[in-house]
Coordinates of C-alpha atoms in Angstrom, one line a residue:
Chain A
M171 CA 28.9 8.5 10.9
R172 CA 26.9 5.4 10.0
I173 CA 23.9 5.2 7.7
Y174 CA 20.5 3.9 8.7
T175 CA 18.4 2.8 5.8
S176 CA 14.6 3.0 5.8
C177 CA 13.4 2.0 2.3
I178 CA 14.0 2.0 -1.4
I179 CA 11.9 4.4 -3.4
D180 CA 11.2 4.8 -7.1
A181 CA 12.6 8.3 -7.2
T182 CA 15.9 10.1 -7.2
E183 CA 14.7 13.5 -6.0
E184 CA 15.4 15.2 -2.7
L185 CA 12.7 14.7 -0.2
N186 CA 10.5 17.7 0.2
A187 CA 8.9 16.9 3.4
S188 CA 10.9 17.1 6.6
I189 CA 10.8 13.6 8.0
S190 CA 12.6 12.6 11.2
G191 CA 14.2 9.2 11.4
L192 CA 16.0 7.5 14.2
E193 CA 17.6 9.7 16.8
G194 CA 15.5 12.5 15.4
A195 CA 17.9 12.8 12.4
S196 CA 16.4 14.0 9.1
V197 CA 16.0 11.4 6.5
Y198 CA 17.4 12.0 3.0
N199 CA 17.4 10.2 -0.4
I200 CA 20.6 8.6 -1.8
P201 CA 19.9 8.3 -5.5
Y202 CA 21.2 5.4 -7.6
N203 CA 20.2 5.4 -11.3
D204 CA 16.5 6.0 -11.3
I205 CA 15.7 4.9 -7.8
G206 CA 16.9 5.9 -4.3
I207 CA 17.4 4.6 -0.8
V208 CA 16.0 6.8 2.0
S209 CA 18.5 6.9 4.8
S210 CA 19.5 8.9 7.9
D211 CA 22.7 9.5 9.7
L212 CA 23.3 7.5 12.8
S213 CA 25.7 8.5 15.5
G214 CA 25.1 6.0 18.2
K215 CA 23.9 2.4 18.5
V216 CA 20.4 1.7 17.6
V217 CA 18.3 1.0 20.6
T218 CA 15.9 -1.7 19.7
D219 CA 12.8 -0.6 21.6
E220 CA 9.2 0.2 20.8
N221 CA 9.9 3.8 19.8
T222 CA 12.7 3.0 17.3
V223 CA 10.6 0.3 15.6
M224 CA 7.7 2.7 15.4
T225 CA 9.9 5.5 14.0
H226 CA 11.2 3.1 11.4
E227 CA 7.6 2.3 10.3
K228 CA 6.5 5.9 10.5
V229 CA 9.2 7.0 8.0
I230 CA 8.2 4.4 5.5
E231 CA 4.5 5.1 5.9
T232 CA 5.1 8.8 5.4
L233 CA 7.0 8.1 2.1
M234 CA 4.5 5.5 1.0
E235 CA 2.0 8.3 0.5
K236 CA 4.0 9.8 -2.4
Y237 CA 6.3 6.9 -3.6
T238 CA 6.4 3.2 -4.2
V239 CA 8.4 1.9 -1.4
L240 CA 10.4 -1.2 -0.6
P241 CA 10.7 -1.2 3.2
M242 CA 14.1 -2.2 4.6
R243 CA 14.1 -4.6 7.4
F244 CA 14.4 -2.8 10.7
H245 CA 18.0 -2.0 11.7
T246 CA 19.7 -2.3 8.3
V247 CA 22.8 -0.2 9.0
F248 CA 25.9 0.6 6.9
R249 CA 29.3 1.9 7.9
K250 CA 29.4 4.5 5.2
E251 CA 27.6 5.7 2.2
E252 CA 29.9 4.0 -0.2
N253 CA 28.7 0.6 1.1
V254 CA 25.1 1.7 0.6
I255 CA 25.9 2.6 -3.0
L256 CA 27.6 -0.8 -3.5
M257 CA 24.5 -2.6 -2.2
M258 CA 22.3 -0.5 -4.5
Q259 CA 24.6 -1.3 -7.4
R260 CA 24.4 -5.0 -6.8
L261 CA 20.7 -5.3 -6.1
Y262 CA 19.5 -2.6 -8.5
D263 CA 17.8 -5.0 -10.9
E264 CA 15.9 -6.8 -8.1
F265 CA 14.9 -3.5 -6.5
K266 CA 13.7 -2.2 -9.8
I267 CA 11.6 -5.4 -10.6
N268 CA 10.0 -5.2 -7.1
L269 CA 9.3 -1.5 -7.4
Q270 CA 7.5 -2.0 -10.7
R271 CA 5.5 -5.0 -9.3
L272 CA 4.4 -3.1 -6.2
C273 CA 3.7 0.2 -7.8
G274 CA 0.4 1.6 -6.5
K275 CA -0.2 -1.2 -4.1
V276 CA -0.3 -1.6 -0.3
E277 CA -0.5 -4.5 2.1
I278 CA -3.5 -5.3 4.3
G279 CA -3.2 -7.7 7.1
L280 CA -5.9 -10.2 8.1
K281 CA -5.8 -12.5 11.1
V282 CA -8.8 -14.9 11.5
L283 CA -9.4 -16.7 14.7
W284 CA -11.7 -19.6 15.3
N285 CA -12.3 -21.7 18.4
G286 CA -10.1 -24.7 17.6
K287 CA -11.3 -26.8 20.6
E288 CA -15.0 -26.4 19.6
V289 CA -14.2 -27.3 16.0
K290 CA -12.4 -30.5 17.1
A291 CA -15.3 -31.3 19.5
R292 CA -17.7 -31.0 16.6
I293 CA -15.5 -33.3 14.4
I294 CA -15.4 -35.9 17.1
E295 CA -19.1 -35.7 17.7
G296 CA -19.7 -36.2 14.0
M297 CA -17.3 -39.2 13.9
N298 CA -19.1 -40.7 16.9
G299 CA -22.4 -40.2 15.1
D300 CA -21.5 -41.8 11.8
G301 CA -19.6 -44.7 13.4
S302 CA -16.2 -43.6 12.3
I303 CA -15.0 -43.9 15.9
R304 CA -15.4 -47.5 17.1
Q305 CA -15.7 -48.4 20.8
T306 CA -12.8 -50.6 21.9
N307 CA -14.1 -51.6 25.3
G308 CA -12.5 -54.8 26.5
A309 CA -9.8 -54.7 23.8
S310 CA -6.1 -55.1 24.8
P311 CA -4.2 -52.0 25.9
G312 CA -2.1 -52.2 22.7
R313 CA -5.2 -52.2 20.6
N314 CA -6.7 -49.4 22.6
L315 CA -3.6 -47.3 22.1
L316 CA -3.5 -47.9 18.4
E317 CA -7.2 -47.0 18.1
E318 CA -6.6 -43.8 20.1
K319 CA -3.8 -42.8 17.8
L320 CA -5.8 -43.5 14.7
I321 CA -8.7 -41.4 16.0
E322 CA -6.3 -38.6 16.8
Y323 CA -4.9 -38.8 13.3
R324 CA -8.3 -38.7 11.8
V325 CA -9.5 -35.8 13.9
D326 CA -6.3 -33.8 13.0
N327 CA -6.8 -34.5 9.4
A328 CA -10.5 -33.5 9.5
F329 CA -9.5 -30.4 11.5
E330 CA -6.9 -29.3 8.9
H331 CA -9.4 -30.1 6.1
E332 CA -12.0 -27.9 7.8
A333 CA -9.4 -25.1 8.1
D334 CA -8.4 -25.4 4.5
R335 CA -12.1 -25.3 3.4
N336 CA -12.7 -22.1 5.4
I337 CA -9.5 -20.4 4.3
E338 CA -10.3 -21.3 0.6
G339 CA -13.7 -19.8 1.1
I340 CA -12.3 -16.5 2.5
N341 CA -9.6 -16.3 -0.1
N342 CA -12.1 -17.0 -2.9
M343 CA -14.3 -14.1 -1.7
L344 CA -11.2 -11.8 -1.8
N345 CA -9.8 -13.1 -5.1
G346 CA -11.2 -10.4 -7.3
Y347 CA -9.9 -7.6 -5.0
I348 CA -6.3 -8.5 -4.5
A349 CA -3.2 -8.5 -6.5
D350 CA -1.3 -11.2 -4.5
R351 CA -1.5 -12.9 -1.1
S352 CA 0.8 -14.5 1.4
Y353 CA -0.6 -16.5 4.3
K354 CA 0.0 -19.1 7.0
R355 CA -2.6 -21.3 8.3
L356 CA -3.1 -22.7 11.8
Q357 CA 0.0 -21.3 13.4
T358 CA -1.8 -22.1 16.5
E359 CA -4.9 -24.1 17.1
N360 CA -7.0 -21.0 17.2
L361 CA -5.2 -18.8 14.7
L362 CA -6.9 -20.1 11.5
L363 CA -5.4 -17.7 9.1
D364 CA -2.6 -15.1 9.3
A365 CA -2.6 -13.4 6.0
A366 CA -1.3 -10.4 4.1
Y367 CA -3.0 -9.2 1.0
L368 CA -1.5 -7.0 -1.7
V369 CA -4.2 -4.5 -2.7
E370 CA -4.2 -1.7 -5.2
K371 CA -4.7 1.6 -3.4
E372 CA -7.8 2.3 -5.4
R373 CA -9.4 -0.9 -4.3
I374 CA -8.9 -0.7 -0.6
A375 CA -12.5 0.5 -0.1
H376 CA -13.7 -2.6 -2.1
F377 CA -11.5 -4.8 -0.1
R378 CA -13.0 -3.5 3.1
E379 CA -16.5 -4.0 1.7
I380 CA -15.8 -7.6 0.8
F381 CA -14.3 -8.0 4.2
G382 CA -17.6 -6.9 5.8
K383 CA -19.3 -9.7 3.7
I384 CA -16.7 -12.2 5.0
R385 CA -17.5 -11.3 8.6
T386 CA -21.2 -11.9 7.9
T387 CA -20.6 -15.2 6.1
Y388 CA -18.1 -16.5 8.7
C389 CA -19.8 -14.9 11.7
D390 CA -18.4 -17.4 14.2
F391 CA -14.8 -16.3 13.6
R392 CA -13.0 -13.3 15.0
Y393 CA -11.0 -10.9 12.9
L394 CA -8.1 -8.4 13.0
L395 CA -7.9 -6.4 9.9
S396 CA -4.9 -4.0 9.8
G397 CA -3.3 -1.6 7.4
P398 CA -2.7 -0.3 4.8
W399 CA 0.9 -1.2 5.4
P400 CA 4.0 -0.7 3.3
P401 CA 4.2 -4.0 1.3
F402 CA 6.6 -5.7 3.7
S403 CA 5.3 -9.2 2.9
F404 CA 5.6 -8.9 -0.8
V405 CA 9.2 -7.8 -1.3
N406 CA 11.0 -10.6 -3.0
I407 CA 14.8 -10.1 -2.9
E408 CA 17.0 -13.2 -3.3
K409 CA 19.9 -13.4 -0.9
H410 CA 23.2 -13.4 -2.6
D411 CA 26.6 -14.7 -1.6
Y412 CA 29.0 -11.8 -2.1
S413 CA 32.7 -12.4 -2.1
C414 CA 33.4 -8.7 -1.4
P415 CA 34.9 -8.9 2.2
Q416 CA 33.4 -5.4 3.0
Y417 CA 29.9 -6.6 2.4
F418 CA 28.5 -9.7 3.9
F419 CA 25.0 -11.2 3.9
F420 CA 24.2 -13.2 7.0
D421 CA 21.5 -15.8 7.0
T422 CA 21.9 -17.3 10.4
Q423 CA 23.5 -16.8 13.7
Q424 CA 26.1 -19.3 12.7
D425 CA 27.1 -17.2 9.8
I426 CA 27.5 -14.1 12.1
K427 CA 29.7 -16.1 14.4
R428 CA 31.7 -17.5 11.5
Y429 CA 32.5 -14.0 10.2
G430 CA 33.3 -12.7 13.6
G431 CA 30.2 -10.9 14.7
Chain B
M1098 CA -3.3 -1.7 31.1
I1099 CA -1.7 -1.6 27.6
S1100 CA -3.6 0.4 25.1
K1101 CA -5.4 -2.0 22.9
T1102 CA -4.8 -0.2 19.6
R1103 CA -1.2 0.6 20.3
D1104 CA -0.5 -2.9 21.4
I1105 CA -2.1 -4.4 18.3
T1106 CA -0.4 -1.8 16.1
L1107 CA 3.0 -2.5 17.6
L1108 CA 2.6 -6.3 17.2
E1109 CA 1.6 -5.9 13.6
I1110 CA 4.6 -3.6 13.0
L1111 CA 7.0 -5.9 14.7
D1112 CA 5.8 -8.8 12.8
R1113 CA 6.6 -7.0 9.5
A1114 CA 9.5 -4.7 10.3
L1115 CA 11.7 -7.3 12.0
N1116 CA 11.4 -10.1 9.5
K1117 CA 10.0 -8.9 6.2
G1118 CA 10.8 -6.2 3.6
V1119 CA 14.2 -6.0 2.1
V1120 CA 15.9 -8.5 4.4
I1121 CA 19.6 -8.1 3.9
S1122 CA 22.1 -7.3 6.4
G1123 CA 24.0 -4.1 6.5
D1124 CA 27.6 -4.1 7.5
I1125 CA 27.2 -3.4 11.2
V1126 CA 27.3 -7.0 12.2
I1127 CA 27.1 -6.7 15.9
S1128 CA 24.0 -4.6 15.7
V1129 CA 22.4 -7.2 13.3
A1130 CA 23.1 -9.9 15.9
D1131 CA 21.5 -7.8 18.6
V1132 CA 18.4 -7.5 16.5
D1133 CA 18.2 -11.1 15.8
L1134 CA 18.4 -11.8 19.5
V1135 CA 15.7 -9.3 20.3
Y1136 CA 13.7 -10.8 17.5
L1137 CA 14.0 -14.3 19.0
G1138 CA 12.4 -13.0 22.2
L1139 CA 9.7 -11.1 20.4
K1140 CA 8.9 -14.1 18.2
V1141 CA 7.6 -16.0 21.2
L1142 CA 5.1 -13.2 21.8
L1143 CA 4.3 -12.7 18.1
S1144 CA 3.7 -16.3 17.4
S1145 CA 0.4 -16.3 19.2
V1146 CA -2.3 -13.8 18.8
E1147 CA -4.0 -15.7 21.6
T1148 CA -1.3 -14.5 24.0
M1149 CA -2.2 -11.0 23.1
E1150 CA -5.8 -11.7 23.9
K1151 CA -4.9 -13.2 27.3
L1152 CA -2.6 -10.3 28.2
R1153 CA -5.3 -7.8 27.3
G1154 CA -8.1 -9.7 28.8
A1155 CA -10.6 -8.4 26.4
P1156 CA -12.3 -9.9 23.3
F1157 CA -10.4 -9.8 20.1
A1158 CA -11.7 -7.1 17.8
E1159 CA -11.1 -5.5 14.5
A1160 CA -8.4 -2.9 14.8
G1161 CA -8.4 -1.4 11.4

């Protein structure tokens, strides 16, 4: 029987609620020192489909109502309970630090979209107006090419500057309401901001309130606000190189091949 | 037609559950490789919210 792990919690007690994990199996807590890892027995292979991912999330969300949770990445499976305990033993300090840092907090997701093409068009219009873009009619093809590249470079720079300015504005409005943030900017031309914010549970309403103001202030943008989520984006566990042959940490597909996966 | 809310929720969950949290590998190596392969496929979809918009054919809206 293999062990499917859902999350680390800040408690050693048995779980009161009846929670079903993958394959409909009951989840239970495996205690280690003063923390625990919520797991369930797994008889077959995990099918990586929509339902199993949703079940993984649902288990963690249910536990999040009562405990501080460190969500495990989907599909973290161990051959036997001894290996789970070994992992807990080796990472206990890091789990503990993370649990303390994330106590009473949740993650809220925010995606902000703008119309990248329109923003670039406005930038080019502005550059034409102030003479930043010079006409090169009659110049040699080489000169024209260089000018085009230079214009492209300037437009891209201005575009990124505009993105940074807006992101800074949004983040500044949220600053007093969050404990931490993690974000990526311009993953695509239109995806201005893809952010996760760590928010104290008691401040979720305040966060939503200030989000309403952001929508008003930046009314040309479109938004996707989601959550509260377990704090997936704020778990900070360093990867370790274990020499124990029964316990490997794989970083890449190359590592998996090297160790015979 | 995909349910808008479920579609968005699933994408948000996938974005988190497949790549974030306590990212260590258990000792069922083949399964981990499977997930990574699945993830590579999903990443293409997840990398663009715009793709989601096109699939749905409706304006992007607040989900939560």
